[in-house]
mmCIF file of C-alpha atoms in Angstrom:
data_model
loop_
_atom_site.group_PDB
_atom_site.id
_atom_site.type_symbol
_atom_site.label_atom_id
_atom_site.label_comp_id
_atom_site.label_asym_id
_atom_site.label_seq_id
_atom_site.Cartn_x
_atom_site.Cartn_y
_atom_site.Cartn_z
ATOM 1 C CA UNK Z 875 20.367 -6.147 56.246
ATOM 2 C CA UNK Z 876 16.667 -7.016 57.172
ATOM 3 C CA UNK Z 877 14.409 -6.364 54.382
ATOM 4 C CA UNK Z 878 11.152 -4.131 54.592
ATOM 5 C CA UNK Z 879 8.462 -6.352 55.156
ATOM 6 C CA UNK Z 880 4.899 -4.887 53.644
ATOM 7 C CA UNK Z 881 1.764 -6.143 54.436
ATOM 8 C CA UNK Z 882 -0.496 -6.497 50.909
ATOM 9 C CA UNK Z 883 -4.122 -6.865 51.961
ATOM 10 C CA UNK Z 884 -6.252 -9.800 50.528
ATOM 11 C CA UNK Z 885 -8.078 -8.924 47.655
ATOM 12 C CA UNK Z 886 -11.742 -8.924 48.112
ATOM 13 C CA UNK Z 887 -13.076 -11.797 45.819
ATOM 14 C CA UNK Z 888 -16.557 -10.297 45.279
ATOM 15 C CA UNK Z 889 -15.406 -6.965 44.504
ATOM 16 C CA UNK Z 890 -12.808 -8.640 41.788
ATOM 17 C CA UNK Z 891 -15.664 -10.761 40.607
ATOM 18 C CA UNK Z 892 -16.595 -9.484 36.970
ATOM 19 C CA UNK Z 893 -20.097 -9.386 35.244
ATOM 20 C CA UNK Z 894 -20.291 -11.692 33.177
ATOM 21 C CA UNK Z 895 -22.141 -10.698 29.547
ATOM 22 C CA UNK Z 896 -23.371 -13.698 26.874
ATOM 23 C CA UNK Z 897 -23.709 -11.851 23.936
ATOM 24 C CA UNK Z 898 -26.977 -12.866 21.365
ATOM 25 C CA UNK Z 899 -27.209 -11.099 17.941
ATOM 26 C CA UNK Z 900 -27.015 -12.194 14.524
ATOM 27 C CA UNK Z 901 -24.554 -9.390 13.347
ATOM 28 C CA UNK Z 902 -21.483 -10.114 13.509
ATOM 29 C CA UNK Z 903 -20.814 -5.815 13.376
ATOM 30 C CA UNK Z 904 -22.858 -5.866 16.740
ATOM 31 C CA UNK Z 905 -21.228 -8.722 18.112
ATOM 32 C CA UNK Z 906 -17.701 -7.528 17.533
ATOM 33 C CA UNK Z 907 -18.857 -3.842 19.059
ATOM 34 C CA UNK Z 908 -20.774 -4.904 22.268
ATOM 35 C CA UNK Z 909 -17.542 -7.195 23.149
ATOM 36 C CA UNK Z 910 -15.250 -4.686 22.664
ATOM 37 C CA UNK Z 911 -17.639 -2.010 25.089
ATOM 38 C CA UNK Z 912 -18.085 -4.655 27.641
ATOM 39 C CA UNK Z 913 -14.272 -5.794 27.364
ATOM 40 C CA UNK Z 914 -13.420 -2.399 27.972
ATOM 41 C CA UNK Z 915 -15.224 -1.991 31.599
ATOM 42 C CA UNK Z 916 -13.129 -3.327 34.538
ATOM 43 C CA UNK Z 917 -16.109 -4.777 36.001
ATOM 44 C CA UNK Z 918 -17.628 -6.529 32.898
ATOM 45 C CA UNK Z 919 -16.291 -9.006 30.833
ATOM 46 C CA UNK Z 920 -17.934 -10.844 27.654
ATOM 47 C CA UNK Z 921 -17.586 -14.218 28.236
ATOM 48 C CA UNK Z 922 -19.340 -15.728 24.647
ATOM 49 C CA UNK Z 923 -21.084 -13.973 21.853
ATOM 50 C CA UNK Z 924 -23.521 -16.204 19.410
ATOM 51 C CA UNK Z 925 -25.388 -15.458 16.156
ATOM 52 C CA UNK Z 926 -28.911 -16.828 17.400
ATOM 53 C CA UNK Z 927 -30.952 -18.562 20.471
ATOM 54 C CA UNK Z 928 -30.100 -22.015 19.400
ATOM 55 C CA UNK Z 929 -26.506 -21.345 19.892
ATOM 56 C CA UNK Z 930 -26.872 -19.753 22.868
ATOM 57 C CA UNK Z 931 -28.756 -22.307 24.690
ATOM 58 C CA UNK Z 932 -25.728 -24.344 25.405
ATOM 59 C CA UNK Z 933 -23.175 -21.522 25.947
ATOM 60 C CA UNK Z 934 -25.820 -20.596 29.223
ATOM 61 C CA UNK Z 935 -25.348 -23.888 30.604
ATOM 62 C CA UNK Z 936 -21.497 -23.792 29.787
ATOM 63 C CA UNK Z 937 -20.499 -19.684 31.181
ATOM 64 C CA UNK Z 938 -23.246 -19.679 33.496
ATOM 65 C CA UNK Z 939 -23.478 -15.522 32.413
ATOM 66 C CA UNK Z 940 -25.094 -12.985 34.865
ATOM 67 C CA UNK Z 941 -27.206 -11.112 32.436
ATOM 68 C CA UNK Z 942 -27.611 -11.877 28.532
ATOM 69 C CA UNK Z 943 -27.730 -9.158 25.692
ATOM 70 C CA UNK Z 944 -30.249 -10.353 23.108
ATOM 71 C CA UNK Z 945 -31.366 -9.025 19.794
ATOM 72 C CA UNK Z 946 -34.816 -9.319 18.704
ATOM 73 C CA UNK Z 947 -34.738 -10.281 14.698
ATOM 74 C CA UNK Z 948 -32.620 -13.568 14.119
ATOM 75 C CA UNK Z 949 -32.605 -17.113 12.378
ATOM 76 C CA UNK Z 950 -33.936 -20.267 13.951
ATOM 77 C CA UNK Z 951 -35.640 -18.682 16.987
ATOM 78 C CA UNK Z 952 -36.449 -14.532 17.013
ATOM 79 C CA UNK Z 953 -35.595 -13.158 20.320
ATOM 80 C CA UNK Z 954 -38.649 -13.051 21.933
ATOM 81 C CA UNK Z 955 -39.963 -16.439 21.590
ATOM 82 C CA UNK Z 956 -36.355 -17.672 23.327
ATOM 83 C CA UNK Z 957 -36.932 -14.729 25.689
ATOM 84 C CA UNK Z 958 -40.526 -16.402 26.726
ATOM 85 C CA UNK Z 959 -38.773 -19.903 27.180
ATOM 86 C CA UNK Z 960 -35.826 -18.810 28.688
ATOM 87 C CA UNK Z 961 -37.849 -16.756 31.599
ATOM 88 C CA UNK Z 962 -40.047 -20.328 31.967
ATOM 89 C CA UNK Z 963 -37.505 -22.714 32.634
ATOM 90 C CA UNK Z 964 -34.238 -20.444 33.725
ATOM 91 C CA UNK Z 965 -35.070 -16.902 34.576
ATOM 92 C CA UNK Z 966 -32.492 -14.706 34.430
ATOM 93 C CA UNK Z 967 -31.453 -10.646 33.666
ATOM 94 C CA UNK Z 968 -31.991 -9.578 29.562
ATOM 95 C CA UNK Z 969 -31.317 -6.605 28.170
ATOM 96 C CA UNK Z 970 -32.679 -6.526 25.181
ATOM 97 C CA UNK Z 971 -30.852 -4.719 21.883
ATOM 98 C CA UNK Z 972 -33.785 -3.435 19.441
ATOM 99 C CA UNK Z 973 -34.141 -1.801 16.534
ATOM 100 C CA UNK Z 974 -35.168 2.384 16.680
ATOM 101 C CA UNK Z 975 -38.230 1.488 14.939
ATOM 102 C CA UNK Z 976 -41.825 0.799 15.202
ATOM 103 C CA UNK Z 977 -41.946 -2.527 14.798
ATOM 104 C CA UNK Z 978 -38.826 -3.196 16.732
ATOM 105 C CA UNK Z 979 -40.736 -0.587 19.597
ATOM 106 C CA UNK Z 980 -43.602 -2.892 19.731
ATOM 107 C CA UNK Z 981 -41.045 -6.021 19.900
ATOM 108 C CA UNK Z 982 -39.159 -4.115 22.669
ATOM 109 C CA UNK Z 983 -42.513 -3.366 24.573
ATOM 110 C CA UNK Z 984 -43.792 -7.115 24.573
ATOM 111 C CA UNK Z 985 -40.051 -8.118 25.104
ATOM 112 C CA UNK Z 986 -40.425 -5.842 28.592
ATOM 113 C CA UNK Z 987 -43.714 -8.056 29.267
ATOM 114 C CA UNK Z 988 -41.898 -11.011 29.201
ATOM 115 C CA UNK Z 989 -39.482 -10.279 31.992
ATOM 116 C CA UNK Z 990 -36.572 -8.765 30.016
ATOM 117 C CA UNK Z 991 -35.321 -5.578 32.625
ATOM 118 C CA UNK Z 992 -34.479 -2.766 29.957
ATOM 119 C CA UNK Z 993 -33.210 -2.605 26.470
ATOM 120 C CA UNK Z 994 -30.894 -0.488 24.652
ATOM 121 C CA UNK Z 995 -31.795 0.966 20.753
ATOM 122 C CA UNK Z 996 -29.506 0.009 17.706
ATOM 123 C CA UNK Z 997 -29.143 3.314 15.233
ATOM 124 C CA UNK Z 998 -31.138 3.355 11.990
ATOM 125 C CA UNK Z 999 -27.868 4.638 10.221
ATOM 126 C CA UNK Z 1000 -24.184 4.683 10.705
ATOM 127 C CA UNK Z 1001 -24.625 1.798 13.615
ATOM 128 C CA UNK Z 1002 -20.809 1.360 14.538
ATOM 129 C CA UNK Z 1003 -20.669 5.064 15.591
ATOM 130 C CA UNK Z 1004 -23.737 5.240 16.724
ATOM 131 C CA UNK Z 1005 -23.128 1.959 18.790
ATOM 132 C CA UNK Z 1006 -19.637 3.312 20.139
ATOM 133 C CA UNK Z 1007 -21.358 6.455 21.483
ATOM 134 C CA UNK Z 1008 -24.022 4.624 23.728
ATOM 135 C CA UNK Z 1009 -21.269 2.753 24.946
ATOM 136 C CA UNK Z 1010 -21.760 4.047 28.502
ATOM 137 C CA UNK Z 1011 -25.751 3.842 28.388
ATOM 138 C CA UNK Z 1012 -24.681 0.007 27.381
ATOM 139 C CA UNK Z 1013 -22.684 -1.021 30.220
ATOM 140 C CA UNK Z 1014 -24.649 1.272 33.117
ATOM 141 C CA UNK Z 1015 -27.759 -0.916 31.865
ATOM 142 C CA UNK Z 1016 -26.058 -4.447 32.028
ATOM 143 C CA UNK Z 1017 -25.126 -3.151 35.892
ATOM 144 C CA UNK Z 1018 -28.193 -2.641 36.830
ATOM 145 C CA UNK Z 1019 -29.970 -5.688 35.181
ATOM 146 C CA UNK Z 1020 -26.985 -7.471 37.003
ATOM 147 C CA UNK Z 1021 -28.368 -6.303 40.300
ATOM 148 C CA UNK Z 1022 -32.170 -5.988 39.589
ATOM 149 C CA UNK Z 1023 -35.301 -8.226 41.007
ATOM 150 C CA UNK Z 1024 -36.589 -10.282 38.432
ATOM 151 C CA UNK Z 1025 -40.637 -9.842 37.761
ATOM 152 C CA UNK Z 1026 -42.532 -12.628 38.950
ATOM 153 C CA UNK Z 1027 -45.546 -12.484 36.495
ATOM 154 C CA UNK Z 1028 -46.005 -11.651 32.767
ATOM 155 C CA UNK Z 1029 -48.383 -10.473 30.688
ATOM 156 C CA UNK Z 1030 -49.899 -13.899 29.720
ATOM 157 C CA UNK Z 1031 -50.696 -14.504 33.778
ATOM 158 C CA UNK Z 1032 -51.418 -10.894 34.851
ATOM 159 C CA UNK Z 1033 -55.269 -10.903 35.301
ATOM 160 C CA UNK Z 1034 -57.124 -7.504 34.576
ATOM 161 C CA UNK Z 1035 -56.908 -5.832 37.959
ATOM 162 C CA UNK Z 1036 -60.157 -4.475 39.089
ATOM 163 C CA UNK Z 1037 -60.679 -0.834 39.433
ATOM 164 C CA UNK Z 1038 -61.108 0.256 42.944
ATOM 165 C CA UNK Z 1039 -64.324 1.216 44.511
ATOM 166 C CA UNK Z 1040 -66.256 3.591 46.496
ATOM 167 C CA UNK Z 1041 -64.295 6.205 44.822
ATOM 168 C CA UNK Z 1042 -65.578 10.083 44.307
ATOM 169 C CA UNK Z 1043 -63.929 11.793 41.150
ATOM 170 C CA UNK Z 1044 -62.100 15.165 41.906
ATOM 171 C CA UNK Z 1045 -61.688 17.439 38.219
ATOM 172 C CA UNK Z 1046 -59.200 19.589 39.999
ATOM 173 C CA UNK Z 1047 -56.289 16.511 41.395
ATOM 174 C CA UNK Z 1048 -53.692 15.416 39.117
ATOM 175 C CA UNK Z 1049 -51.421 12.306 39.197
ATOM 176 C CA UNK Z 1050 -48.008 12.898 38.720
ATOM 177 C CA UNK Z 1051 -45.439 9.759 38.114
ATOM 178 C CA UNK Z 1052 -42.268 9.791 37.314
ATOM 179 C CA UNK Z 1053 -40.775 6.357 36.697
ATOM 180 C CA UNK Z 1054 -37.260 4.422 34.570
ATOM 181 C CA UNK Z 1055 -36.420 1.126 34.428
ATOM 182 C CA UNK Z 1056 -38.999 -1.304 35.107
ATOM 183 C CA UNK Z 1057 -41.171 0.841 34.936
ATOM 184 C CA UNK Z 1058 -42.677 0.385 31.920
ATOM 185 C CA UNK Z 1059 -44.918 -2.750 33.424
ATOM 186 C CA UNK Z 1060 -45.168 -0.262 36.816
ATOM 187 C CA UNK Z 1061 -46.949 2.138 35.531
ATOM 188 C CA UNK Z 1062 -48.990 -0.464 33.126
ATOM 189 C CA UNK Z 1063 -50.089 -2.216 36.774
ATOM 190 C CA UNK Z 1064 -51.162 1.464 38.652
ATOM 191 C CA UNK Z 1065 -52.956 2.608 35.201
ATOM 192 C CA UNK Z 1066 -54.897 -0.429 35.018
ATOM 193 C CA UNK Z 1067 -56.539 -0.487 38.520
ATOM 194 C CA UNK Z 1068 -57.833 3.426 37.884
ATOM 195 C CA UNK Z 1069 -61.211 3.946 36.727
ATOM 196 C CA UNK Z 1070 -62.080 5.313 34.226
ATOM 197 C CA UNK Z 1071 -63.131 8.836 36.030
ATOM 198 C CA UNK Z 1072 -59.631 9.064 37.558
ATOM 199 C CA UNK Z 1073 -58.260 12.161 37.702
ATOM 200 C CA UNK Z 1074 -55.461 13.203 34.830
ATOM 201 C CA UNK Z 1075 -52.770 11.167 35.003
ATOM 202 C CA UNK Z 1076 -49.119 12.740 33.683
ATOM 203 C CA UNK Z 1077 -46.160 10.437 33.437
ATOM 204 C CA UNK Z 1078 -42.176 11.189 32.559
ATOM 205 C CA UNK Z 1079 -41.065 7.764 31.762
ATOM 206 C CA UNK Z 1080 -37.185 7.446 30.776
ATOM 207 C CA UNK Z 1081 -37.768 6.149 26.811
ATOM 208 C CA UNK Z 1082 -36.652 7.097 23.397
ATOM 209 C CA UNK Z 1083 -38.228 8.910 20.443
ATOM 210 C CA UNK Z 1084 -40.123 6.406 18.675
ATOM 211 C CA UNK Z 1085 -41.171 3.783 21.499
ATOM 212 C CA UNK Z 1086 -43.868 6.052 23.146
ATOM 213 C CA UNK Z 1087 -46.903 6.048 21.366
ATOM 214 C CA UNK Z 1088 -46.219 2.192 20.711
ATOM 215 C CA UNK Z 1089 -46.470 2.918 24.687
ATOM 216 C CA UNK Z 1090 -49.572 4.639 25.052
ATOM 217 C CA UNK Z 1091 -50.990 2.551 22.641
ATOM 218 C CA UNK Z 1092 -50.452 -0.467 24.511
ATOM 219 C CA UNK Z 1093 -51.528 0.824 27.693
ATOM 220 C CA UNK Z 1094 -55.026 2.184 25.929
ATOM 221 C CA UNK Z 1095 -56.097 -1.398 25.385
ATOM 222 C CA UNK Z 1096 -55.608 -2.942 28.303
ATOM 223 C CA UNK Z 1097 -56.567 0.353 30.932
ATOM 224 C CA UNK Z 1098 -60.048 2.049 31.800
ATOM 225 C CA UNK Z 1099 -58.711 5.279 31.740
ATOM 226 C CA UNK Z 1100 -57.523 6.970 27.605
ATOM 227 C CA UNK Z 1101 -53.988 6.800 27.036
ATOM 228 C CA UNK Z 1102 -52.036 8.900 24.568
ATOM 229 C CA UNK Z 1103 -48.743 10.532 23.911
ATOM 230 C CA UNK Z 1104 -49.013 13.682 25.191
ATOM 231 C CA UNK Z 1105 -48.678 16.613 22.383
ATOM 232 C CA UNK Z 1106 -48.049 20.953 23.220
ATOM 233 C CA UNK Z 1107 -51.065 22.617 24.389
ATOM 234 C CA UNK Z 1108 -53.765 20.169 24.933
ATOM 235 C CA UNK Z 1109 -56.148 20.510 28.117
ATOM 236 C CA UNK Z 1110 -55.731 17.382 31.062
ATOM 237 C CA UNK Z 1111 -58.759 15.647 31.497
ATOM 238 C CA UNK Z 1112 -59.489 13.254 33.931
ATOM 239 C CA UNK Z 1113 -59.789 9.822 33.100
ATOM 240 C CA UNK Z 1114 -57.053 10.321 30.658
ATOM 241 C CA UNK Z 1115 -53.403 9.867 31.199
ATOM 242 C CA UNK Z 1116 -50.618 11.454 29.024
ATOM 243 C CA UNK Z 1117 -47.279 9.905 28.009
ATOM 244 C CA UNK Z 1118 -44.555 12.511 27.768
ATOM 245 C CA UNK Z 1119 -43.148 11.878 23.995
ATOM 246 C CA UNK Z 1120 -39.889 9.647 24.286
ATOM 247 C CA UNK Z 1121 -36.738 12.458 23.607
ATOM 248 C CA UNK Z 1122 -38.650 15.190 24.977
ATOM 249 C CA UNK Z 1123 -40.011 16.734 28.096
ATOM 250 C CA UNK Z 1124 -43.409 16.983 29.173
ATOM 251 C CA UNK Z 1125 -44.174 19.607 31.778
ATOM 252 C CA UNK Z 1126 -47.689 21.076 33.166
ATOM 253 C CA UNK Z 1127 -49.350 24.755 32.837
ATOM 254 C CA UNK Z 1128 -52.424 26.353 33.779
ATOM 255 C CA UNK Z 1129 -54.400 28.812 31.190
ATOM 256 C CA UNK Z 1130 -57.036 29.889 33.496
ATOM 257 C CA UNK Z 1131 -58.882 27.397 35.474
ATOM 258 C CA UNK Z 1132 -57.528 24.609 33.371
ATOM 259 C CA UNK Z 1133 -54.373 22.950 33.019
ATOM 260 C CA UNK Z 1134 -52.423 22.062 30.087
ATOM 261 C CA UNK Z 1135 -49.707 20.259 28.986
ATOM 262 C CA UNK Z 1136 -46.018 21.753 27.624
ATOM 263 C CA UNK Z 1137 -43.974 19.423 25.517
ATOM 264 C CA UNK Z 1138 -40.057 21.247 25.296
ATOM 265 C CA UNK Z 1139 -36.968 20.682 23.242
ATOM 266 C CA UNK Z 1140 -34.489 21.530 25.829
ATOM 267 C CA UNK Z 1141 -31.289 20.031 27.161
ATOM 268 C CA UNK Z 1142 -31.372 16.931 28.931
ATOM 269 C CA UNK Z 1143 -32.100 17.155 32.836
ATOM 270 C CA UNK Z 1144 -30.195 14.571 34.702
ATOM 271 C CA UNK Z 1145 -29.095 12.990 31.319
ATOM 272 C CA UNK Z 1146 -32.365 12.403 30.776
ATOM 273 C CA UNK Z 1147 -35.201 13.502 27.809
ATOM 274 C CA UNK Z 1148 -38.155 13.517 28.979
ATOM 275 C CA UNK Z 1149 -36.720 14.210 32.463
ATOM 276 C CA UNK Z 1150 -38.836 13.428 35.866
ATOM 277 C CA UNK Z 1151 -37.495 16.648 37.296
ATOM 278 C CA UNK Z 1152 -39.158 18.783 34.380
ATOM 279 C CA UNK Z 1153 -42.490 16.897 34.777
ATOM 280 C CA UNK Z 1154 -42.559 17.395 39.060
ATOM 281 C CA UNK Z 1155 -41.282 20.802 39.060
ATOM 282 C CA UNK Z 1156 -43.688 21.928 36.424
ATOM 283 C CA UNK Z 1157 -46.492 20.179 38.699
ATOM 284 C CA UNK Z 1158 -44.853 22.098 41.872
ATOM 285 C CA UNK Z 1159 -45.376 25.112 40.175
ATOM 286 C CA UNK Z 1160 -48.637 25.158 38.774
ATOM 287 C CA UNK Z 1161 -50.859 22.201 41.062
ATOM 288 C CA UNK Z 1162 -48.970 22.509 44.565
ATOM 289 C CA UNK Z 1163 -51.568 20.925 46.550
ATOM 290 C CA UNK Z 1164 -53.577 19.661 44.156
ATOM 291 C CA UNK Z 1165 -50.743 17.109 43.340
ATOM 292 C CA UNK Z 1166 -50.703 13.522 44.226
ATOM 293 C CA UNK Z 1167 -47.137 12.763 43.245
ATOM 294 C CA UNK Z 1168 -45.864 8.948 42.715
ATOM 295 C CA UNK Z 1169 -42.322 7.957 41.633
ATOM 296 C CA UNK Z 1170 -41.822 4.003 41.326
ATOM 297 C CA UNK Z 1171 -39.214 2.165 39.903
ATOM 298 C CA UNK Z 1172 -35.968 3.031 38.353
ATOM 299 C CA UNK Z 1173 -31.919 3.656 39.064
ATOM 300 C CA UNK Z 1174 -30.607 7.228 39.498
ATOM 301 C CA UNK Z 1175 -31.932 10.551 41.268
ATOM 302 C CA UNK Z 1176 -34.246 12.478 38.473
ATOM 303 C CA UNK Z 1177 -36.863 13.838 40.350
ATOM 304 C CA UNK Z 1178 -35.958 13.293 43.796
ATOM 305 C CA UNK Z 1179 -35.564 17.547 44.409
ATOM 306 C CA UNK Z 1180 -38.169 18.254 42.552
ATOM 307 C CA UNK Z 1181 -40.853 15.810 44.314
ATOM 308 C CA UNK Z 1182 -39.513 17.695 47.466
ATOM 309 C CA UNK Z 1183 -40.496 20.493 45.758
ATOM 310 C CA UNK Z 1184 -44.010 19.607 45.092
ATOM 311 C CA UNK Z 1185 -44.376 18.200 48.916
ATOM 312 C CA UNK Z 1186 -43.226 22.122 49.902
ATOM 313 C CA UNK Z 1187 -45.897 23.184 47.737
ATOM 314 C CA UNK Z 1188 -48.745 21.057 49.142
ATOM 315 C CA UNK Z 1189 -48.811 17.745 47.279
ATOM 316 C CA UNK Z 1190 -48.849 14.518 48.762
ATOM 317 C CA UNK Z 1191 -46.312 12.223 47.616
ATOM 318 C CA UNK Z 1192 -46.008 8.373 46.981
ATOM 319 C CA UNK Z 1193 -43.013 5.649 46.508
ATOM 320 C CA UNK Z 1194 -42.705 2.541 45.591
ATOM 321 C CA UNK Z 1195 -41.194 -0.043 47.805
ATOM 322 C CA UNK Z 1196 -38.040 -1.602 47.463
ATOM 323 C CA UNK Z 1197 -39.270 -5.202 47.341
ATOM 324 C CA UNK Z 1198 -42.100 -4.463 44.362
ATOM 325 C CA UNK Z 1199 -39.053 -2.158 41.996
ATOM 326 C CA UNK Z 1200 -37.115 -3.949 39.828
ATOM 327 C CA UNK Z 1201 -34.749 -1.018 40.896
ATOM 328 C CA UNK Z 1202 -35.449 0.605 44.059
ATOM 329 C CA UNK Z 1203 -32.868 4.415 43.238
ATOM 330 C CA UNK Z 1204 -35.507 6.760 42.246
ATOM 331 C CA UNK Z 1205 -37.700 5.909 45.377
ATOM 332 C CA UNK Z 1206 -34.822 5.486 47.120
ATOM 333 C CA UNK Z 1207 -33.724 9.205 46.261
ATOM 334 C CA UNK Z 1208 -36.748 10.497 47.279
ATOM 335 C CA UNK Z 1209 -37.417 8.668 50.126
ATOM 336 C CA UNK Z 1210 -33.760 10.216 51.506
ATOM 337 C CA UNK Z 1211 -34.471 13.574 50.743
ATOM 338 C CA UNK Z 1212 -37.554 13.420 52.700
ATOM 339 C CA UNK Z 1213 -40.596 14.147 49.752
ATOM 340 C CA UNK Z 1214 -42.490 11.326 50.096
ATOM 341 C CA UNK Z 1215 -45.412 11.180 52.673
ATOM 342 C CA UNK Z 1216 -46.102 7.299 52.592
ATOM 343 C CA UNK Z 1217 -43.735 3.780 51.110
ATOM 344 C CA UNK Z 1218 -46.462 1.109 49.501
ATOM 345 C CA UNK Z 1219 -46.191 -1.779 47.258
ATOM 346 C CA UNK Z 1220 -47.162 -1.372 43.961
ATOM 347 C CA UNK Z 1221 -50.507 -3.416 43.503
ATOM 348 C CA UNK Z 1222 -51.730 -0.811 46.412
ATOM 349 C CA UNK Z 1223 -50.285 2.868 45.587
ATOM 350 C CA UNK Z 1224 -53.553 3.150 42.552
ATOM 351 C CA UNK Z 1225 -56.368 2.542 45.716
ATOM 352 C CA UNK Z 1226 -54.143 4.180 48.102
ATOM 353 C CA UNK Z 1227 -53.978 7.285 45.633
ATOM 354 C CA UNK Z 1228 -58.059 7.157 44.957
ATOM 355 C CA UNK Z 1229 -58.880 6.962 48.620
ATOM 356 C CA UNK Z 1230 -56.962 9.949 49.414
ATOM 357 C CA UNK Z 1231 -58.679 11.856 46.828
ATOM 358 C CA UNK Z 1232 -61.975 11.045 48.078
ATOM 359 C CA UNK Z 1233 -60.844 11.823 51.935
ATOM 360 C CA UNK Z 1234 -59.922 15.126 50.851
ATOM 361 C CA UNK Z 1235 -63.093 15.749 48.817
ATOM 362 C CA UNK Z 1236 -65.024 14.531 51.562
ATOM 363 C CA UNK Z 1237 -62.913 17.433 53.646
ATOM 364 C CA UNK Z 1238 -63.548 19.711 51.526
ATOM 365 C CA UNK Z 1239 -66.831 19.317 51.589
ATOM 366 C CA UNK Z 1240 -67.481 19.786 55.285
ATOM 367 C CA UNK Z 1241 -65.281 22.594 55.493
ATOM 368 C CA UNK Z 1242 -67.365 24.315 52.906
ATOM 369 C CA UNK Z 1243 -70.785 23.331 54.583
ATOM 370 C CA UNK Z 1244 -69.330 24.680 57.785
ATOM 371 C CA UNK Z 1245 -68.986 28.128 56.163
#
């Protein structure tokens, strides 16, 4: 009797084709927890796991990994000097694993400078719990820095962009962003080409408690416009820009002809505290067409509906492009869902924004002379 002959299809090599994660922390606690998350993923696997740089110099050249965890504070070499020579002579993806304090913010901040794509925090207390329960924000990050663009510039070779000219100041705009990963050196490039009469500038960037007003404080040095975390109840003022505080949402309100900012304690929107969505549907609400909305650079949907929202009201609505984002899903989103009037590189959304405001004012002004 004939037996039943099956055909078995060829397995697709690229989609059986792990990630594959080099490991870089001093602890051997951390080590032994981020190769058990990783091991654990059918699409990731671990492939080394070293105590410091020097180590892990010739396990790169050996595994040939697709994207490197790496702590900041270790023996022989701290993480960020390796992380400088590492994206000089072999750039690759880093996620970096810092400490959920200030010093390890400001680490974290300059680590993002130097080309590292995100980073994920290590819990003050209880870290093997707290370790095992960002397990999933763990491996979603080393997928995307898997698949994100590497930057092409740093810090140390960024020149101080030039603020744009010809530009008439309008009190009664705002500047919405919304923004996750990469975004941290987005926004940094669009706040530093504003001058310093901009109008207000509010921004829902995904970060954690603690890492914000090492944020703002960064960005105050280097930008024209003021910088701060944004606290409850404080007027908008142009040339400033306000930072919702990391685990909590910033929104927008008006009390009478001014508007203020709201910083709330709820649940998470989208998974995320502070949330995009709260920020642009707050600004829908309250500005309409006084909005110029802008998401850049970061993976998921938050804020996609609600920039449609805004555009319903009246605002006119900005994305970044694919090839400037280190991830292109938030655009992406909102490009789909159709709330974005106009796709632009990043060096040219800040002018792009400014002359807007000006053609409108200009508008304005006829239409009022005409009456």
């Amino acid at each position: 009797m004939p037996t039943e002959s099956r055909h078995v299809p060829a397995l697709n090599a690229s989609a059986a084709r792990k990630i594959k994660v080099l490991i870089i922390d001093d602890s051997a606690l951390m080590r032994t927890l981020l190769t058990e998350i990783i091991n654990g993923q059918p699409d990731l696997t671990a492939v080394g796991a070293v105590a410091d740089p020097i180590m892990a110099r010739q396990m790169i050249r050996l595994l040939n990994p697709d994207v490197l965890t790496l702590d900041v504070e270790m023996p022989r070499m701290d993480g960020l000097e390796f992380l400088g020579r590492l994206m000089t002579l072999r750039p690759m993806p880093v996620l970096m694993v810092s400490s959920l304090t200030a010093r390890g913010a400001e680490s974290t901040l300059r680590a993002i400078e130097l080309g590292a794509v995100d980073y994920v925090t290590k819990p003050k207390l209880n870290i093997e719990r707290g370790v095992r329960q960002s397990g999933q924000e763990i491996v979603d990050k080393i997928r995307i820095a898997a698949k994100a663009k590497l930057p092409t510039t740093t810090l140390s070779t960024t020149p101080r962009l030039a603020a744009v000219g010809n530009y008439r100041a309008s009190a009664e705009k705002l500047i919405i962003i919304g923004a996750s990963t990469g975004g941290i050196e987005a926004v940094k490039t669009l706040l530093m080409k504003l001058p310093p009469d901009s109008p207000g500038v509010l921004i829902a960037q995904h970060m954690p408690a603690g890492f914000t007003s090492g944020f703002a404080n960064r960005l105050g040095s280097l930008c024209r416009i003021k910088v701060k975390e944004a606290v409850d109840g404080e007027q908008v003022l142009p040339g400033h820009a306000y930072i919702a505080p990391g685990g909590r949402h910033l929104a927008i309100d008006k009390c009478g002809t001014n508007y203020i900012t709201r910083i709330l304690d709820t649940h998470p929107v989208n998974r995320h505290r502070p949330s995009v969505e709260v920020l642009f549907k707050s600004a829908a609400k309250h500005a309409g067409p006084n909005v110029l909305g802008v998401m850049l650079t970061g993976m998921g949907k938050d804020g996609a509906s609600a920039m449609l929202e805004m555009k319903f009201a009246g605002a006119y609505n900005v994305a970044q492009d694919e090839a400037s984002c280190v991830v292109f899903g938030m655009p992406r989103e909102a490009i789909a869902m159709g709330a974005i009037n106009v796709v632009l590189p990043l060096v040219e959304i800040a002018g792009h924004l400014l002359a807007r405001i000006t053609e409108s004012g200009v508008h304005h002004a006829r239409v009022k002379a005409r009456v």
